[in-house]
GROMACS .gro file of C-alpha atoms in nm:
model
  397
    1UNK     CA    1  -0.004  -0.001   0.010
    2UNK     CA    2   0.283   0.238   0.087
    3UNK     CA    3   0.544   0.128  -0.170
    4UNK     CA    4   0.485   0.385  -0.438
    5UNK     CA    5   0.465   0.723  -0.274
    6UNK     CA    6   0.478   1.060  -0.472
    7UNK     CA    7   0.736   1.315  -0.361
    8UNK     CA    8   0.518   1.618  -0.360
    9UNK     CA    9   0.739   1.841  -0.161
   10UNK     CA   10   1.002   1.854  -0.447
   11UNK     CA   11   0.767   1.862  -0.723
   12UNK     CA   12   0.684   2.168  -0.939
   13UNK     CA   13   0.315   2.116  -0.874
   14UNK     CA   14   0.359   2.142  -0.499
   15UNK     CA   15   0.589   2.446  -0.518
   16UNK     CA   16   0.357   2.623  -0.748
   17UNK     CA   17   0.076   2.558  -0.504
   18UNK     CA   18   0.244   2.692  -0.219
   19UNK     CA   19   0.369   3.000  -0.408
   20UNK     CA   20   0.006   3.086  -0.497
   21UNK     CA   21  -0.088   3.055  -0.126
   22UNK     CA   22  -0.238   2.703  -0.132
   23UNK     CA   23  -0.302   2.517   0.201
   24UNK     CA   24  -0.037   2.246   0.239
   25UNK     CA   25  -0.315   2.008   0.369
   26UNK     CA   26  -0.503   1.962   0.049
   27UNK     CA   27  -0.670   1.641  -0.047
   28UNK     CA   28  -0.381   1.550  -0.284
   29UNK     CA   29  -0.134   1.580   0.004
   30UNK     CA   30  -0.350   1.386   0.240
   31UNK     CA   31  -0.352   1.092  -0.013
   32UNK     CA   32   0.021   1.092  -0.082
   33UNK     CA   33   0.202   1.234   0.227
   34UNK     CA   34   0.442   1.519   0.283
   35UNK     CA   35   0.824   1.517   0.264
   36UNK     CA   36   1.005   1.736   0.508
   37UNK     CA   37   1.358   1.796   0.621
   38UNK     CA   38   1.396   1.777   0.995
   39UNK     CA   39   1.694   1.807   1.261
   40UNK     CA   40   1.729   1.530   1.506
   41UNK     CA   41   1.768   1.631   1.867
   42UNK     CA   42   1.859   1.425   2.174
   43UNK     CA   43   1.567   1.218   2.323
   44UNK     CA   44   1.553   0.928   2.578
   45UNK     CA   45   1.795   0.633   2.531
   46UNK     CA   46   1.642   0.480   2.226
   47UNK     CA   47   1.486   0.802   2.092
   48UNK     CA   48   1.539   1.110   1.885
   49UNK     CA   49   1.303   1.412   1.879
   50UNK     CA   50   1.266   1.685   1.616
   51UNK     CA   51   1.072   1.989   1.609
   52UNK     CA   52   0.742   1.967   1.405
   53UNK     CA   53   0.782   2.211   1.110
   54UNK     CA   54   0.494   2.446   0.995
   55UNK     CA   55   0.433   2.228   0.675
   56UNK     CA   56   0.382   1.928   0.895
   57UNK     CA   57   0.143   2.092   1.134
   58UNK     CA   58  -0.052   2.244   0.855
   59UNK     CA   59  -0.072   1.909   0.670
   60UNK     CA   60  -0.191   1.711   0.969
   61UNK     CA   61  -0.444   1.960   1.102
   62UNK     CA   62  -0.566   2.058   1.447
   63UNK     CA   63  -0.686   1.722   1.598
   64UNK     CA   64  -0.499   1.399   1.729
   65UNK     CA   65  -0.452   1.151   1.463
   66UNK     CA   66  -0.243   0.839   1.361
   67UNK     CA   67   0.046   0.916   1.141
   68UNK     CA   68   0.308   0.705   0.961
   69UNK     CA   69   0.663   0.832   0.935
   70UNK     CA   70   0.860   0.668   0.644
   71UNK     CA   71   1.241   0.657   0.658
   72UNK     CA   72   1.515   0.434   0.511
   73UNK     CA   73   1.249   0.194   0.385
   74UNK     CA   74   1.084   0.151   0.715
   75UNK     CA   75   0.756   0.292   0.870
   76UNK     CA   76   0.718   0.419   1.229
   77UNK     CA   77   0.362   0.480   1.348
   78UNK     CA   78   0.291   0.747   1.606
   79UNK     CA   79  -0.018   0.925   1.756
   80UNK     CA   80   0.023   1.300   1.641
   81UNK     CA   81  -0.075   1.555   1.898
   82UNK     CA   82  -0.083   1.923   1.774
   83UNK     CA   83  -0.038   2.054   2.127
   84UNK     CA   84   0.317   1.897   2.132
   85UNK     CA   85   0.582   2.086   1.939
   86UNK     CA   86   0.821   1.792   1.906
   87UNK     CA   87   0.779   1.442   1.763
   88UNK     CA   88   0.967   1.120   1.882
   89UNK     CA   89   1.129   0.853   1.641
   90UNK     CA   90   1.373   0.581   1.709
   91UNK     CA   91   1.736   0.652   1.738
   92UNK     CA   92   1.829   0.457   1.409
   93UNK     CA   93   1.697   0.768   1.229
   94UNK     CA   94   2.028   0.916   1.282
   95UNK     CA   95   2.280   1.102   1.508
   96UNK     CA   96   2.180   1.393   1.736
   97UNK     CA   97   2.218   1.710   1.495
   98UNK     CA   98   2.172   1.535   1.179
   99UNK     CA   99   1.916   1.658   0.927
  100UNK     CA  100   1.706   1.384   0.758
  101UNK     CA  101   1.424   1.383   0.502
  102UNK     CA  102   1.117   1.191   0.620
  103UNK     CA  103   0.781   1.127   0.455
  104UNK     CA  104   0.481   1.189   0.691
  105UNK     CA  105   0.148   1.053   0.613
  106UNK     CA  106  -0.179   1.103   0.807
  107UNK     CA  107  -0.338   0.755   0.795
  108UNK     CA  108  -0.648   0.578   0.922
  109UNK     CA  109  -0.689   0.276   1.124
  110UNK     CA  110  -0.784   0.090   0.808
  111UNK     CA  111  -0.437   0.190   0.664
  112UNK     CA  112  -0.260   0.055   0.986
  113UNK     CA  113  -0.449  -0.280   0.964
  114UNK     CA  114  -0.363  -0.322   0.599
  115UNK     CA  115   0.005  -0.261   0.686
  116UNK     CA  116  -0.026  -0.526   0.953
  117UNK     CA  117  -0.165  -0.762   0.690
  118UNK     CA  118   0.127  -0.691   0.458
  119UNK     CA  119   0.409  -0.728   0.712
  120UNK     CA  120   0.316  -1.012   0.920
  121UNK     CA  121   0.383  -1.383   0.885
  122UNK     CA  122   0.086  -1.483   1.100
  123UNK     CA  123  -0.191  -1.651   0.920
  124UNK     CA  124  -0.441  -1.382   0.986
  125UNK     CA  125  -0.594  -1.066   0.799
  126UNK     CA  126  -0.766  -0.759   0.959
  127UNK     CA  127  -1.038  -0.576   0.786
  128UNK     CA  128  -1.249  -0.274   0.909
  129UNK     CA  129  -1.621  -0.333   0.885
  130UNK     CA  130  -1.875  -0.069   0.813
  131UNK     CA  131  -2.018  -0.095   1.157
  132UNK     CA  132  -1.675   0.002   1.290
  133UNK     CA  133  -1.589  -0.339   1.419
  134UNK     CA  134  -1.284  -0.535   1.288
  135UNK     CA  135  -1.302  -0.871   1.101
  136UNK     CA  136  -1.013  -1.100   1.194
  137UNK     CA  137  -0.987  -1.354   0.886
  138UNK     CA  138  -0.799  -1.663   1.014
  139UNK     CA  139  -0.777  -1.957   0.794
  140UNK     CA  140  -1.100  -1.868   0.611
  141UNK     CA  141  -1.296  -1.800   0.940
  142UNK     CA  142  -1.428  -1.451   1.010
  143UNK     CA  143  -1.409  -1.360   1.369
  144UNK     CA  144  -1.580  -1.026   1.446
  145UNK     CA  145  -1.402  -0.808   1.714
  146UNK     CA  146  -1.453  -0.482   1.880
  147UNK     CA  147  -1.191  -0.199   1.866
  148UNK     CA  148  -1.117  -0.115   2.234
  149UNK     CA  149  -0.832   0.133   2.201
  150UNK     CA  150  -0.594   0.301   1.970
  151UNK     CA  151  -0.313   0.501   2.135
  152UNK     CA  152   0.019   0.469   2.325
  153UNK     CA  153   0.127   0.167   2.524
  154UNK     CA  154   0.305   0.206   2.860
  155UNK     CA  155   0.630   0.166   2.662
  156UNK     CA  156   0.534   0.482   2.439
  157UNK     CA  157   0.467   0.276   2.138
  158UNK     CA  158   0.134   0.315   1.936
  159UNK     CA  159  -0.099   0.010   1.941
  160UNK     CA  160  -0.446  -0.106   1.846
  161UNK     CA  161  -0.644  -0.324   2.092
  162UNK     CA  162  -0.926  -0.556   2.002
  163UNK     CA  163  -1.146  -0.785   2.190
  164UNK     CA  164  -1.290  -1.110   2.076
  165UNK     CA  165  -1.613  -1.249   2.251
  166UNK     CA  166  -1.642  -1.623   2.307
  167UNK     CA  167  -1.952  -1.812   2.302
  168UNK     CA  168  -2.007  -1.731   2.667
  169UNK     CA  169  -1.979  -1.369   2.626
  170UNK     CA  170  -1.634  -1.355   2.773
  171UNK     CA  171  -1.387  -1.104   2.615
  172UNK     CA  172  -1.037  -1.195   2.506
  173UNK     CA  173  -0.795  -0.910   2.434
  174UNK     CA  174  -0.536  -0.902   2.160
  175UNK     CA  175  -0.321  -0.600   2.070
  176UNK     CA  176  -0.118  -0.518   1.749
  177UNK     CA  177   0.178  -0.300   1.794
  178UNK     CA  178   0.523  -0.196   1.673
  179UNK     CA  179   0.842  -0.180   1.862
  180UNK     CA  180   1.119   0.066   1.817
  181UNK     CA  181   1.274  -0.130   1.539
  182UNK     CA  182   0.944  -0.120   1.357
  183UNK     CA  183   0.916  -0.506   1.397
  184UNK     CA  184   0.535  -0.605   1.408
  185UNK     CA  185   0.436  -0.791   1.729
  186UNK     CA  186   0.098  -0.944   1.825
  187UNK     CA  187   0.038  -0.956   2.188
  188UNK     CA  188  -0.233  -1.099   2.429
  189UNK     CA  189  -0.361  -0.963   2.748
  190UNK     CA  190  -0.436  -1.229   3.002
  191UNK     CA  191  -0.690  -1.118   3.274
  192UNK     CA  192  -0.642  -1.274   3.609
  193UNK     CA  193  -0.542  -1.100   3.942
  194UNK     CA  194  -0.312  -0.891   3.727
  195UNK     CA  195  -0.325  -0.776   3.344
  196UNK     CA  196  -0.022  -0.926   3.179
  197UNK     CA  197   0.091  -0.890   2.823
  198UNK     CA  198   0.239  -1.175   2.641
  199UNK     CA  199   0.412  -1.202   2.300
  200UNK     CA  200   0.205  -1.427   2.060
  201UNK     CA  201   0.410  -1.694   1.874
  202UNK     CA  202   0.138  -1.834   1.657
  203UNK     CA  203  -0.234  -1.834   1.608
  204UNK     CA  204  -0.454  -2.089   1.436
  205UNK     CA  205  -0.823  -2.163   1.390
  206UNK     CA  206  -0.952  -2.522   1.458
  207UNK     CA  207  -1.251  -2.551   1.224
  208UNK     CA  208  -1.367  -2.878   1.368
  209UNK     CA  209  -1.453  -2.722   1.700
  210UNK     CA  210  -1.475  -2.361   1.608
  211UNK     CA  211  -1.190  -2.257   1.838
  212UNK     CA  212  -0.901  -2.012   1.799
  213UNK     CA  213  -0.584  -2.128   1.963
  214UNK     CA  214  -0.312  -1.889   2.052
  215UNK     CA  215   0.032  -1.985   2.141
  216UNK     CA  216   0.212  -1.732   2.340
  217UNK     CA  217   0.548  -1.679   2.520
  218UNK     CA  218   0.570  -1.707   2.887
  219UNK     CA  219   0.948  -1.635   2.929
  220UNK     CA  220   1.248  -1.859   2.982
  221UNK     CA  221   1.203  -2.033   2.649
  222UNK     CA  222   0.865  -2.162   2.753
  223UNK     CA  223   0.529  -2.129   2.588
  224UNK     CA  224   0.169  -2.181   2.676
  225UNK     CA  225  -0.169  -2.173   2.489
  226UNK     CA  226  -0.482  -1.965   2.515
  227UNK     CA  227  -0.804  -2.057   2.348
  228UNK     CA  228  -1.121  -1.887   2.252
  229UNK     CA  229  -1.429  -2.101   2.214
  230UNK     CA  230  -1.641  -1.919   1.948
  231UNK     CA  231  -1.898  -2.193   1.974
  232UNK     CA  232  -1.992  -2.458   2.229
  233UNK     CA  233  -1.805  -2.792   2.189
  234UNK     CA  234  -2.083  -3.057   2.266
  235UNK     CA  235  -1.883  -3.309   2.462
  236UNK     CA  236  -1.557  -3.482   2.409
  237UNK     CA  237  -1.477  -3.480   2.038
  238UNK     CA  238  -1.275  -3.760   1.875
  239UNK     CA  239  -1.136  -3.652   1.536
  240UNK     CA  240  -0.951  -3.957   1.437
  241UNK     CA  241  -0.895  -4.267   1.651
  242UNK     CA  242  -0.605  -4.487   1.558
  243UNK     CA  243  -0.702  -4.694   1.845
  244UNK     CA  244  -0.632  -5.029   1.637
  245UNK     CA  245  -0.309  -4.898   1.481
  246UNK     CA  246  -0.049  -5.131   1.606
  247UNK     CA  247   0.248  -4.998   1.399
  248UNK     CA  248   0.379  -4.656   1.277
  249UNK     CA  249   0.350  -4.303   1.443
  250UNK     CA  250  -0.017  -4.246   1.391
  251UNK     CA  251  -0.207  -4.128   1.701
  252UNK     CA  252  -0.570  -4.036   1.755
  253UNK     CA  253  -0.664  -3.684   1.830
  254UNK     CA  254  -0.952  -3.495   1.993
  255UNK     CA  255  -1.068  -3.188   2.172
  256UNK     CA  256  -1.223  -3.112   2.518
  257UNK     CA  257  -1.540  -2.898   2.570
  258UNK     CA  258  -1.481  -2.573   2.750
  259UNK     CA  259  -1.634  -2.695   3.077
  260UNK     CA  260  -1.404  -2.986   3.119
  261UNK     CA  261  -1.091  -2.781   3.013
  262UNK     CA  262  -1.163  -2.508   3.269
  263UNK     CA  263  -1.335  -2.712   3.529
  264UNK     CA  264  -1.063  -2.997   3.571
  265UNK     CA  265  -0.822  -2.937   3.874
  266UNK     CA  266  -0.505  -3.004   3.667
  267UNK     CA  267  -0.317  -3.034   3.995
  268UNK     CA  268  -0.535  -3.328   4.119
  269UNK     CA  269  -0.417  -3.672   4.026
  270UNK     CA  270  -0.765  -3.815   4.084
  271UNK     CA  271  -0.943  -3.566   3.874
  272UNK     CA  272  -0.700  -3.608   3.577
  273UNK     CA  273  -0.742  -3.990   3.620
  274UNK     CA  274  -1.114  -3.938   3.593
  275UNK     CA  275  -1.081  -3.732   3.290
  276UNK     CA  276  -0.858  -3.984   3.129
  277UNK     CA  277  -1.128  -4.250   3.186
  278UNK     CA  278  -1.390  -4.014   3.034
  279UNK     CA  279  -1.170  -3.962   2.729
  280UNK     CA  280  -1.128  -4.330   2.712
  281UNK     CA  281  -1.509  -4.391   2.712
  282UNK     CA  282  -1.549  -4.139   2.418
  283UNK     CA  283  -1.274  -4.317   2.215
  284UNK     CA  284  -1.427  -4.643   2.252
  285UNK     CA  285  -1.773  -4.530   2.174
  286UNK     CA  286  -1.624  -4.360   1.870
  287UNK     CA  287  -1.485  -4.693   1.763
  288UNK     CA  288  -1.809  -4.867   1.791
  289UNK     CA  289  -1.767  -5.041   2.130
  290UNK     CA  290  -2.092  -5.122   2.313
  291UNK     CA  291  -2.155  -5.160   2.683
  292UNK     CA  292  -1.850  -4.927   2.748
  293UNK     CA  293  -1.781  -4.891   3.132
  294UNK     CA  294  -1.532  -4.690   3.326
  295UNK     CA  295  -1.383  -4.705   3.668
  296UNK     CA  296  -1.572  -4.431   3.866
  297UNK     CA  297  -1.353  -4.512   4.171
  298UNK     CA  298  -1.036  -4.421   3.974
  299UNK     CA  299  -0.852  -4.663   4.191
  300UNK     CA  300  -0.992  -4.997   4.071
  301UNK     CA  301  -1.206  -5.063   4.385
  302UNK     CA  302  -1.433  -5.341   4.279
  303UNK     CA  303  -1.655  -5.602   4.414
  304UNK     CA  304  -1.725  -5.933   4.219
  305UNK     CA  305  -2.089  -5.926   4.322
  306UNK     CA  306  -2.205  -5.599   4.178
  307UNK     CA  307  -2.170  -5.360   3.883
  308UNK     CA  308  -1.811  -5.254   4.027
  309UNK     CA  309  -1.668  -5.575   3.900
  310UNK     CA  310  -1.602  -5.379   3.583
  311UNK     CA  311  -1.368  -5.159   3.789
  312UNK     CA  312  -1.104  -5.414   3.756
  313UNK     CA  313  -1.022  -5.232   3.438
  314UNK     CA  314  -1.006  -4.866   3.396
  315UNK     CA  315  -1.222  -4.896   3.097
  316UNK     CA  316  -1.398  -5.184   2.922
  317UNK     CA  317  -1.630  -5.262   2.631
  318UNK     CA  318  -1.732  -5.512   2.366
  319UNK     CA  319  -1.675  -5.479   1.988
  320UNK     CA  320  -1.759  -5.767   1.736
  321UNK     CA  321  -1.880  -5.985   2.038
  322UNK     CA  322  -1.524  -5.959   2.178
  323UNK     CA  323  -1.494  -5.810   2.544
  324UNK     CA  324  -1.174  -5.610   2.596
  325UNK     CA  325  -1.027  -5.432   2.890
  326UNK     CA  326  -0.807  -5.129   2.897
  327UNK     CA  327  -0.546  -4.957   3.124
  328UNK     CA  328  -0.561  -4.574   3.090
  329UNK     CA  329  -0.277  -4.325   3.135
  330UNK     CA  330  -0.307  -3.952   3.100
  331UNK     CA  331  -0.025  -3.693   3.105
  332UNK     CA  332  -0.033  -3.302   3.069
  333UNK     CA  333   0.352  -3.286   3.016
  334UNK     CA  334   0.420  -3.380   2.656
  335UNK     CA  335   0.359  -3.608   2.374
  336UNK     CA  336   0.692  -3.772   2.455
  337UNK     CA  337   0.557  -3.844   2.813
  338UNK     CA  338   0.247  -4.006   2.647
  339UNK     CA  339   0.482  -4.244   2.458
  340UNK     CA  340   0.679  -4.318   2.772
  341UNK     CA  341   0.366  -4.407   2.952
  342UNK     CA  342   0.268  -4.639   2.668
  343UNK     CA  343   0.580  -4.827   2.682
  344UNK     CA  344   0.604  -4.852   3.057
  345UNK     CA  345   0.647  -5.203   3.186
  346UNK     CA  346   0.465  -5.132   3.513
  347UNK     CA  347   0.170  -5.013   3.304
  348UNK     CA  348   0.181  -5.318   3.091
  349UNK     CA  349   0.203  -5.567   3.398
  350UNK     CA  350  -0.103  -5.360   3.549
  351UNK     CA  351  -0.311  -5.453   3.237
  352UNK     CA  352  -0.217  -5.808   3.226
  353UNK     CA  353  -0.275  -5.849   3.595
  354UNK     CA  354  -0.622  -5.686   3.540
  355UNK     CA  355  -0.682  -5.956   3.242
  356UNK     CA  356  -0.590  -6.248   3.484
  357UNK     CA  357  -0.822  -6.118   3.769
  358UNK     CA  358  -1.104  -6.064   3.532
  359UNK     CA  359  -1.096  -6.400   3.370
  360UNK     CA  360  -1.082  -6.577   3.707
  361UNK     CA  361  -1.387  -6.380   3.806
  362UNK     CA  362  -1.554  -6.420   3.467
  363UNK     CA  363  -1.538  -6.807   3.481
  364UNK     CA  364  -1.721  -6.801   3.823
  365UNK     CA  365  -1.994  -6.555   3.740
  366UNK     CA  366  -2.064  -6.629   3.377
  367UNK     CA  367  -1.889  -6.307   3.234
  368UNK     CA  368  -1.714  -6.297   2.900
  369UNK     CA  369  -1.361  -6.395   2.899
  370UNK     CA  370  -1.117  -6.136   2.758
  371UNK     CA  371  -0.825  -6.252   2.529
  372UNK     CA  372  -0.661  -5.908   2.480
  373UNK     CA  373  -0.665  -5.564   2.597
  374UNK     CA  374  -0.485  -5.239   2.541
  375UNK     CA  375  -0.296  -4.954   2.729
  376UNK     CA  376  -0.442  -4.618   2.610
  377UNK     CA  377  -0.192  -4.334   2.676
  378UNK     CA  378  -0.329  -3.979   2.641
  379UNK     CA  379  -0.166  -3.635   2.629
  380UNK     CA  380  -0.382  -3.344   2.705
  381UNK     CA  381  -0.262  -2.982   2.622
  382UNK     CA  382  -0.417  -2.796   2.925
  383UNK     CA  383  -0.390  -2.469   2.760
  384UNK     CA  384  -0.607  -2.545   2.447
  385UNK     CA  385  -0.828  -2.858   2.514
  386UNK     CA  386  -0.650  -3.046   2.231
  387UNK     CA  387  -0.548  -3.405   2.310
  388UNK     CA  388  -0.398  -3.689   2.135
  389UNK     CA  389  -0.363  -4.073   2.236
  390UNK     CA  390  -0.218  -4.396   2.126
  391UNK     CA  391  -0.274  -4.759   2.222
  392UNK     CA  392  -0.050  -5.070   2.292
  393UNK     CA  393  -0.225  -5.395   2.251
  394UNK     CA  394  -0.145  -5.694   2.467
  395UNK     CA  395  -0.267  -6.058   2.447
  396UNK     CA  396  -0.363  -6.246   2.763
  397UNK     CA  397  -0.106  -6.485   2.896
   0.00000   0.00000   0.00000
């Protein structure tokens, strides 16, 4: 948008207009910008200041407005205040006392959003709407947001801040800004006891659950995920199973509903265990198992004389007239941890022990014998609600 600017300040047309008493703030100048020479003065550590010349004041007018200053192929955005006689720019503009030529443009918020679209590597586009809201286009999905604020951040840099409402009406804040080296930065504000700003590393749209997932930096080389549920996710969703995949790296995947993601105490071993059993139930039912039962005691507390006999296994069910038992493991650490649990010998032995106990009880009480079972290992990303899983099948000894 800003790659082909016209140098009006040095043109005959501009000089002729000024000599005839024309106002420098004509519509032609508003569209193309004004080139002026300014002398750099000392500012703060990373800043330079210059006195705003008459031509620039006349061009920009009386009110506060968003401006762009082009220099050396880069663009700096500022909020121009006509009450201030100086303007700040980054120190890379030049040395103190140096005179430089800059192109000043009075721009609109739509211009700024378009420049964000052109410069960023993130998979999103921002568009102004006629109702003065913003459309965030992410992987073909239009997310409507409200403009909350345009102005200076606490670090003296201009930004535009938007809020995105989720299906519950909760508002999630994103801000778009430029640092002193004019590198674009997408940030997120997390509302808790304090409002914290975090730099966003990536953002994606999960079409199957209508969720925006935002990965952000939490410092120390670590990252976390924040999610915006645009629609309600009805129960635990399974995208692809892979339960009977015995070879290769294929894993099953799925997504948790908001109430499970936010309602689970992730520090509680018992609650995580119960969630693992509920995910396993969804996996088995998705695979066509009937009579699926899970251990609601979470500790395999069972009695051979009632329904709790099924608690011998973490989960069990029947498919194609074959009864099978399952040992469930859930981790929130990493997919590597999921695979480690899958191949753990103690976990394997727990399942084989359960199969032996079940078959002994089954023979006495007329229950179906099981010839095989599986360890189902699950990894849940507690920031987003995404999970994946893999199974290891074992035959009864």
